[in-house]
PDB file of C-alpha atoms in Angstrom:
ATOM      1  CA  MET M  28    -165.565  82.274 -87.897  1.00  0.00           C
ATOM      2  CA  TYR M  29    -168.255  80.754 -90.090  1.00  0.00           C
ATOM      3  CA  PHE M  30    -167.217  78.099 -92.620  1.00  0.00           C
ATOM      4  CA  VAL M  31    -169.063  75.919 -95.087  1.00  0.00           C
ATOM      5  CA  PRO M  32    -167.681  73.432 -97.648  1.00  0.00           C
ATOM      6  CA  CYS M  33    -167.085  74.799-101.103  1.00  0.00           C
ATOM      7  CA  VAL M  34    -169.944  73.717-103.340  1.00  0.00           C
ATOM      8  CA  THR M  35    -171.238  74.590-106.817  1.00  0.00           C
ATOM      9  CA  THR M  36    -173.343  77.755-106.758  1.00  0.00           C
ATOM     10  CA  PRO M  37    -177.044  76.886-107.267  1.00  0.00           C
ATOM     11  CA  ASN M  38    -178.941  78.541-110.094  1.00  0.00           C
ATOM     12  CA  TRP M  39    -180.973  80.852-107.888  1.00  0.00           C
ATOM     13  CA  ARG M  40    -182.912  83.774-109.255  1.00  0.00           C
ATOM     14  CA  PHE M  41    -181.338  86.510-107.184  1.00  0.00           C
ATOM     15  CA  PRO M  42    -184.040  89.011-106.153  1.00  0.00           C
ATOM     16  CA  VAL M  43    -181.862  92.134-105.854  1.00  0.00           C
ATOM     17  CA  LYS M  44    -181.411  94.521-108.740  1.00  0.00           C
ATOM     18  CA  ASN M  45    -177.955  96.075-109.256  1.00  0.00           C
ATOM     19  CA  ARG M  46    -176.398  93.522-106.942  1.00  0.00           C
ATOM     20  CA  THR M  47    -174.582  90.192-107.618  1.00  0.00           C
ATOM     21  CA  MET M  48    -174.638  87.052-105.538  1.00  0.00           C
ATOM     22  CA  LEU M  49    -171.575  86.811-103.315  1.00  0.00           C
ATOM     23  CA  SER M  50    -170.905  83.274-104.498  1.00  0.00           C
ATOM     24  CA  VAL M  51    -170.707  84.667-108.023  1.00  0.00           C
ATOM     25  CA  ARG M  52    -168.511  87.596-107.082  1.00  0.00           C
ATOM     26  CA  PHE M  53    -166.251  85.396-104.929  1.00  0.00           C
ATOM     27  CA  PRO M  54    -166.490  81.912-106.482  1.00  0.00           C
ATOM     28  CA  ARG M  55    -163.516  80.515-104.599  1.00  0.00           C
ATOM     29  CA  ASP M  56    -164.611  81.802-101.195  1.00  0.00           C
ATOM     30  CA  GLU M  57    -166.112  79.082 -98.992  1.00  0.00           C
ATOM     31  CA  GLN M  58    -168.119  81.613 -96.970  1.00  0.00           C
ATOM     32  CA  ALA M  59    -169.782  83.323 -99.912  1.00  0.00           C
ATOM     33  CA  LEU M  60    -172.527  80.762-100.408  1.00  0.00           C
ATOM     34  CA  TYR M  61    -173.277  80.765 -96.659  1.00  0.00           C
ATOM     35  CA  PHE M  62    -173.845  84.510 -96.705  1.00  0.00           C
ATOM     36  CA  ASP M  63    -175.930  84.257 -99.917  1.00  0.00           C
ATOM     37  CA  LYS M  64    -178.289  81.944 -97.988  1.00  0.00           C
ATOM     38  CA  ILE M  65    -178.452  84.425 -95.102  1.00  0.00           C
ATOM     39  CA  CYS M  66    -179.248  87.220 -97.589  1.00  0.00           C
ATOM     40  CA  LEU M  67    -182.106  85.352 -99.262  1.00  0.00           C
ATOM     41  CA  LYS M  68    -183.517  84.340 -95.880  1.00  0.00           C
ATOM     42  CA  GLU M  69    -183.446  87.871 -94.507  1.00  0.00           C
ATOM     43  CA  ILE M  70    -185.007  89.292 -97.705  1.00  0.00           C
ATOM     44  CA  GLU M  71    -187.877  86.849 -97.323  1.00  0.00           C
ATOM     45  CA  ASN M  72    -188.257  87.628 -93.606  1.00  0.00           C
ATOM     46  CA  HIS M  73    -188.099  91.397 -94.054  1.00  0.00           C
ATOM     47  CA  PHE M  74    -189.579  91.945 -97.521  1.00  0.00           C
ATOM     48  CA  ARG M  75    -192.265  94.253 -96.081  1.00  0.00           C
ATOM     49  CA  THR M  76    -190.478  95.508 -92.973  1.00  0.00           C
ATOM     50  CA  ASP M  77    -190.516  99.285 -92.553  1.00  0.00           C
ATOM     51  CA  PHE M  78    -186.903 100.041 -91.774  1.00  0.00           C
ATOM     52  CA  GLY M  79    -187.391 103.759 -92.299  1.00  0.00           C
ATOM     53  CA  SER M  80    -185.872 106.024 -94.905  1.00  0.00           C
ATOM     54  CA  TYR M  81    -183.140 107.275 -92.508  1.00  0.00           C
ATOM     55  CA  ILE M  82    -181.710 103.753 -92.209  1.00  0.00           C
ATOM     56  CA  LYS M  83    -182.053 102.716 -95.833  1.00  0.00           C
ATOM     57  CA  ASP M  84    -180.384 105.745 -97.411  1.00  0.00           C
ATOM     58  CA  GLY M  85    -182.619 105.644-100.493  1.00  0.00           C
ATOM     59  CA  ARG M  86    -182.303 101.903-101.088  1.00  0.00           C
ATOM     60  CA  THR M  87    -185.091  99.300-101.463  1.00  0.00           C
ATOM     61  CA  ASN M  88    -185.496  96.720 -98.676  1.00  0.00           C
ATOM     62  CA  ALA M  89    -183.753  94.076-100.772  1.00  0.00           C
ATOM     63  CA  GLU M  90    -180.827  96.402-101.641  1.00  0.00           C
ATOM     64  CA  TYR M  91    -180.496  97.453 -97.995  1.00  0.00           C
ATOM     65  CA  ILE M  92    -180.499  93.831 -96.780  1.00  0.00           C
ATOM     66  CA  TYR M  93    -177.966  92.762 -99.404  1.00  0.00           C
ATOM     67  CA  ASP M  94    -175.641  95.594 -98.428  1.00  0.00           C
ATOM     68  CA  LEU M  95    -175.971  94.605 -94.765  1.00  0.00           C
ATOM     69  CA  VAL M  96    -175.138  90.953 -95.490  1.00  0.00           C
ATOM     70  CA  TYR M  97    -172.272  91.966 -97.760  1.00  0.00           C
ATOM     71  CA  GLY M  98    -170.963  94.092 -94.942  1.00  0.00           C
ATOM     72  CA  TRP M  99    -171.086  91.063 -92.588  1.00  0.00           C
ATOM     73  CA  PHE M 100    -169.225  88.987 -95.151  1.00  0.00           C
ATOM     74  CA  MET M 101    -166.488  91.624 -95.417  1.00  0.00           C
ATOM     75  CA  GLU M 102    -166.400  92.166 -91.656  1.00  0.00           C
ATOM     76  CA  GLU M 103    -165.600  88.465 -91.154  1.00  0.00           C
ATOM     77  CA  LYS M 104    -162.485  88.913 -93.273  1.00  0.00           C
ATOM     78  CA  PHE M 105    -161.536  92.114 -91.424  1.00  0.00           C
ATOM     79  CA  GLU M 106    -162.042  90.419 -88.044  1.00  0.00           C
ATOM     80  CA  TYR M 107    -159.480  87.782 -89.095  1.00  0.00           C
ATOM     81  CA  LEU M 108    -157.073  90.599 -89.938  1.00  0.00           C
ATOM     82  CA  LEU M 109    -157.659  92.305 -86.532  1.00  0.00           C
ATOM     83  CA  LYS M 110    -156.894  89.110 -84.702  1.00  0.00           C
ATOM     84  CA  LYS M 111    -153.329  89.482 -85.958  1.00  0.00           C
ATOM     85  CA  VAL M 112    -153.186  92.675 -83.899  1.00  0.00           C
ATOM     86  CA  GLY M 113    -154.613  91.427 -80.622  1.00  0.00           C
ATOM     87  CA  LYS M 114    -157.817  90.634 -78.786  1.00  0.00           C
ATOM     88  CA  VAL M 115    -160.884  91.640 -80.783  1.00  0.00           C
ATOM     89  CA  GLU M 116    -164.629  91.405 -80.190  1.00  0.00           C
ATOM     90  CA  ARG M 117    -167.559  92.095 -82.533  1.00  0.00           C
ATOM     91  CA  GLN M 118    -170.019  94.769 -81.421  1.00  0.00           C
ATOM     92  CA  GLY M 119    -173.265  96.191 -82.676  1.00  0.00           C
ATOM     93  CA  VAL M 120    -176.903  95.089 -82.800  1.00  0.00           C
ATOM     94  CA  ASP M 121    -176.304  92.791 -85.768  1.00  0.00           C
ATOM     95  CA  LYS M 122    -173.166  91.070 -84.487  1.00  0.00           C
ATOM     96  CA  ASP M 123    -175.048  87.745 -84.529  1.00  0.00           C
ATOM     97  CA  TYR M 124    -175.725  88.148 -88.291  1.00  0.00           C
ATOM     98  CA  SER M 125    -179.448  88.755 -88.001  1.00  0.00           C
ATOM     99  CA  ILE M 126    -181.246  91.913 -88.948  1.00  0.00           C
ATOM    100  CA  LYS M 127    -182.807  93.914 -86.148  1.00  0.00           C
ATOM    101  CA  LYS M 128    -185.396  96.588 -86.828  1.00  0.00           C
ATOM    102  CA  VAL M 129    -184.197  99.755 -85.214  1.00  0.00           C
ATOM    103  CA  SER M 130    -185.819 103.160 -85.225  1.00  0.00           C
ATOM    104  CA  LYS M 131    -182.553 104.982 -85.662  1.00  0.00           C
ATOM    105  CA  VAL M 132    -178.839 104.310 -85.905  1.00  0.00           C
ATOM    106  CA  LYS M 133    -177.538 102.977 -82.583  1.00  0.00           C
ATOM    107  CA  GLY M 134    -174.029 104.007 -83.456  1.00  0.00           C
ATOM    108  CA  THR M 135    -172.100 101.136 -81.868  1.00  0.00           C
ATOM    109  CA  PRO M 136    -168.783 100.650 -83.783  1.00  0.00           C
ATOM    110  CA  ASP M 137    -168.232  97.267 -85.384  1.00  0.00           C
ATOM    111  CA  PHE M 138    -165.255  96.013 -83.341  1.00  0.00           C
ATOM    112  CA  LEU M 139    -163.600  96.425 -79.975  1.00  0.00           C
ATOM    113  CA  LEU M 140    -159.820  96.027 -80.001  1.00  0.00           C
ATOM    114  CA  HIS M 141    -157.682  95.493 -76.878  1.00  0.00           C
ATOM    115  CA  ASN M 142    -160.840  96.152 -74.775  1.00  0.00           C
ATOM    116  CA  ARG M 143    -160.234  99.868 -75.518  1.00  0.00           C
ATOM    117  CA  TYR M 144    -160.375 100.911 -79.168  1.00  0.00           C
ATOM    118  CA  HIS M 145    -163.716 100.971 -80.935  1.00  0.00           C
ATOM    119  CA  ILE M 146    -163.225 100.414 -84.640  1.00  0.00           C
ATOM    120  CA  GLU M 147    -165.757 101.420 -87.260  1.00  0.00           C
ATOM    121  CA  TYR M 148    -165.278  99.593 -90.559  1.00  0.00           C
ATOM    122  CA  GLN M 149    -166.447 101.197 -93.791  1.00  0.00           C
ATOM    123  CA  ILE M 150    -166.122  99.873 -97.334  1.00  0.00           C
ATOM    124  CA  SER M 151    -166.063 101.409-100.787  1.00  0.00           C
ATOM    125  CA  GLU M 152    -166.057  99.218-103.885  1.00  0.00           C
ATOM    126  CA  HIS M 153    -164.331 101.652-106.199  1.00  0.00           C
ATOM    127  CA  THR M 154    -161.558 104.281-106.296  1.00  0.00           C
ATOM    128  CA  ARG M 155    -162.969 107.820-105.963  1.00  0.00           C
ATOM    129  CA  ASP M 156    -161.643 111.368-105.614  1.00  0.00           C
ATOM    130  CA  THR M 157    -163.437 111.619-102.245  1.00  0.00           C
ATOM    131  CA  TYR M 158    -165.269 109.279 -99.910  1.00  0.00           C
ATOM    132  CA  ASP M 159    -168.237 110.158 -97.731  1.00  0.00           C
ATOM    133  CA  VAL M 160    -168.378 109.448 -93.997  1.00  0.00           C
ATOM    134  CA  LYS M 161    -171.699 110.008 -92.219  1.00  0.00           C
ATOM    135  CA  GLU M 162    -171.818 112.971 -89.870  1.00  0.00           C
ATOM    136  CA  HIS M 163    -172.866 110.963 -86.800  1.00  0.00           C
ATOM    137  CA  LYS M 164    -169.736 108.786 -87.113  1.00  0.00           C
ATOM    138  CA  VAL M 165    -167.426 111.824 -87.117  1.00  0.00           C
ATOM    139  CA  LYS M 166    -169.293 113.348 -84.175  1.00  0.00           C
ATOM    140  CA  LYS M 167    -168.669 110.197 -82.127  1.00  0.00           C
ATOM    141  CA  MET M 168    -164.961 110.163 -83.113  1.00  0.00           C
ATOM    142  CA  ARG M 169    -164.606 113.777 -81.979  1.00  0.00           C
ATOM    143  CA  LYS M 170    -166.137 112.945 -78.604  1.00  0.00           C
ATOM    144  CA  ASP M 171    -164.058 109.773 -78.054  1.00  0.00           C
ATOM    145  CA  PRO M 172    -160.438 109.621 -79.271  1.00  0.00           C
ATOM    146  CA  ASP M 173    -160.491 105.845 -78.912  1.00  0.00           C
ATOM    147  CA  ILE M 174    -162.933 105.503 -81.834  1.00  0.00           C
ATOM    148  CA  LEU M 175    -161.122 104.748 -85.105  1.00  0.00           C
ATOM    149  CA  LEU M 176    -162.460 104.412 -88.635  1.00  0.00           C
ATOM    150  CA  VAL M 177    -160.847 101.867 -90.982  1.00  0.00           C
ATOM    151  CA  PHE M 178    -161.879 102.576 -94.568  1.00  0.00           C
ATOM    152  CA  TYR M 179    -161.352  99.735 -97.032  1.00  0.00           C
ATOM    153  CA  ILE M 180    -161.189 100.422-100.801  1.00  0.00           C
ATOM    154  CA  VAL M 181    -161.947  97.138-102.465  1.00  0.00           C
ATOM    155  CA  GLU M 182    -160.676  98.016-105.939  1.00  0.00           C
ATOM    156  CA  LEU M 183    -157.263  98.965-104.559  1.00  0.00           C
ATOM    157  CA  ASP M 184    -157.205  96.404-101.755  1.00  0.00           C
ATOM    158  CA  LYS M 185    -155.916  99.212 -99.552  1.00  0.00           C
ATOM    159  CA  TYR M 186    -156.999 100.743 -96.229  1.00  0.00           C
ATOM    160  CA  MET M 187    -157.172 104.185 -94.665  1.00  0.00           C
ATOM    161  CA  LEU M 188    -156.899 104.561 -90.892  1.00  0.00           C
ATOM    162  CA  LEU M 189    -158.829 107.649 -89.802  1.00  0.00           C
ATOM    163  CA  THR M 190    -159.103 109.394 -86.454  1.00  0.00           C
ATOM    164  CA  ALA M 191    -160.891 112.510 -85.311  1.00  0.00           C
ATOM    165  CA  LYS M 192    -157.846 114.516 -86.443  1.00  0.00           C
ATOM    166  CA  SER M 193    -158.446 113.339 -90.009  1.00  0.00           C
ATOM    167  CA  PHE M 194    -161.542 115.578 -90.052  1.00  0.00           C
ATOM    168  CA  GLU M 195    -160.068 118.678 -88.400  1.00  0.00           C
ATOM    169  CA  GLY M 196    -161.238 121.910 -89.974  1.00  0.00           C
ATOM    170  CA  MET M 197    -163.854 120.154 -92.032  1.00  0.00           C
ATOM    171  CA  ASN M 198    -167.605 120.723 -92.126  1.00  0.00           C
ATOM    172  CA  PRO M 199    -170.213 118.229 -93.343  1.00  0.00           C
ATOM    173  CA  GLN M 200    -171.876 118.504 -96.731  1.00  0.00           C
ATOM    174  CA  TYR M 201    -175.247 117.229 -97.851  1.00  0.00           C
ATOM    175  CA  ASN M 202    -175.132 113.786 -99.512  1.00  0.00           C
ATOM    176  CA  PHE M 203    -178.107 113.671-101.904  1.00  0.00           C
ATOM    177  CA  ALA M 204    -178.048 109.911-102.248  1.00  0.00           C
ATOM    178  CA  TRP M 205    -178.132 109.345 -98.515  1.00  0.00           C
ATOM    179  CA  LYS M 206    -180.285 112.410 -97.852  1.00  0.00           C
ATOM    180  CA  LYS M 207    -178.201 113.379 -94.867  1.00  0.00           C
ATOM    181  CA  GLN M 208    -175.043 115.191 -93.890  1.00  0.00           C
ATOM    182  CA  ALA M 209    -171.610 113.604 -94.503  1.00  0.00           C
ATOM    183  CA  PHE M 210    -167.935 114.539 -94.419  1.00  0.00           C
ATOM    184  CA  LYS M 211    -165.896 114.186 -97.591  1.00  0.00           C
ATOM    185  CA  ILE M 212    -162.428 112.708 -97.170  1.00  0.00           C
ATOM    186  CA  LYS M 213    -159.726 112.421 -99.851  1.00  0.00           C
ATOM    187  CA  PRO M 214    -157.715 109.207-100.088  1.00  0.00           C
ATOM    188  CA  ARG M 215    -154.602 109.483 -97.926  1.00  0.00           C
ATOM    189  CA  ASP M 216    -151.950 107.243 -96.377  1.00  0.00           C
ATOM    190  CA  LEU M 217    -153.228 104.065 -98.008  1.00  0.00           C
ATOM    191  CA  PHE M 218    -152.054 100.894 -96.276  1.00  0.00           C
ATOM    192  CA  THR M 219    -151.756  97.272 -97.366  1.00  0.00           C
ATOM    193  CA  GLN M 220    -153.022  94.602 -94.986  1.00  0.00           C
ATOM    194  CA  GLN M 221    -149.562  94.104 -93.513  1.00  0.00           C
ATOM    195  CA  GLN M 222    -149.016  97.829 -93.154  1.00  0.00           C
ATOM    196  CA  LEU M 223    -152.391  98.294 -91.452  1.00  0.00           C
ATOM    197  CA  VAL M 224    -151.664  95.483 -88.998  1.00  0.00           C
ATOM    198  CA  ALA M 225    -148.299  97.052 -88.175  1.00  0.00           C
ATOM    199  CA  LYS M 226    -149.932 100.476 -87.682  1.00  0.00           C
ATOM    200  CA  LEU M 227    -152.605  99.126 -85.361  1.00  0.00           C
ATOM    201  CA  LYS M 228    -149.964  97.266 -83.359  1.00  0.00           C
ATOM    202  CA  GLN M 229    -148.445 100.690 -82.531  1.00  0.00           C
ATOM    203  CA  LEU M 230    -151.618 101.692 -80.631  1.00  0.00           C
ATOM    204  CA  GLU M 231    -151.122 102.122 -76.886  1.00  0.00           C
ATOM    205  CA  VAL M 232    -152.544  99.147 -75.010  1.00  0.00           C
TER     206      VAL M 232
END
């Protein structure tokens, strides 16, 4: 787990509209400044990189990179939570916290638990009536029952644990922001951290 000493946030001019530096959002978190530096470095390295519209979901390069780095920051915290359940490994092309240019979504879930369960981790900042899950994720879950989706709602500090059965009888709908198909899921069975850990411990090993 990455760790840096807590220091005063420098007065950087943050080059991402509609986004706030992690060290400002999480001023007491020792890792936030570290990930801010990663974000600025990757924006500089990939300012003109053509990631493709499919990957960026309508975002600018800087917004896309910020969201990736924010995801890594939140995944670090979730990995710590998963370690309370059992053996866990990071997966995916960006597991080393560097951005790889890919022509399309590779689809590797974020974590491997107990050398069996592949866990996809998705985050929403705010409470909503429904949450969107990309079609390709649900297709993978329907093919492999050992793929799970943990959906974290930051505003509530609560989690949903979703399986292929969570999407039974549902069809995808067009998400105009992402410009692709997605499944809409209503909030259900929201868990605290402790409740989620207990639920995951019930998985067959």
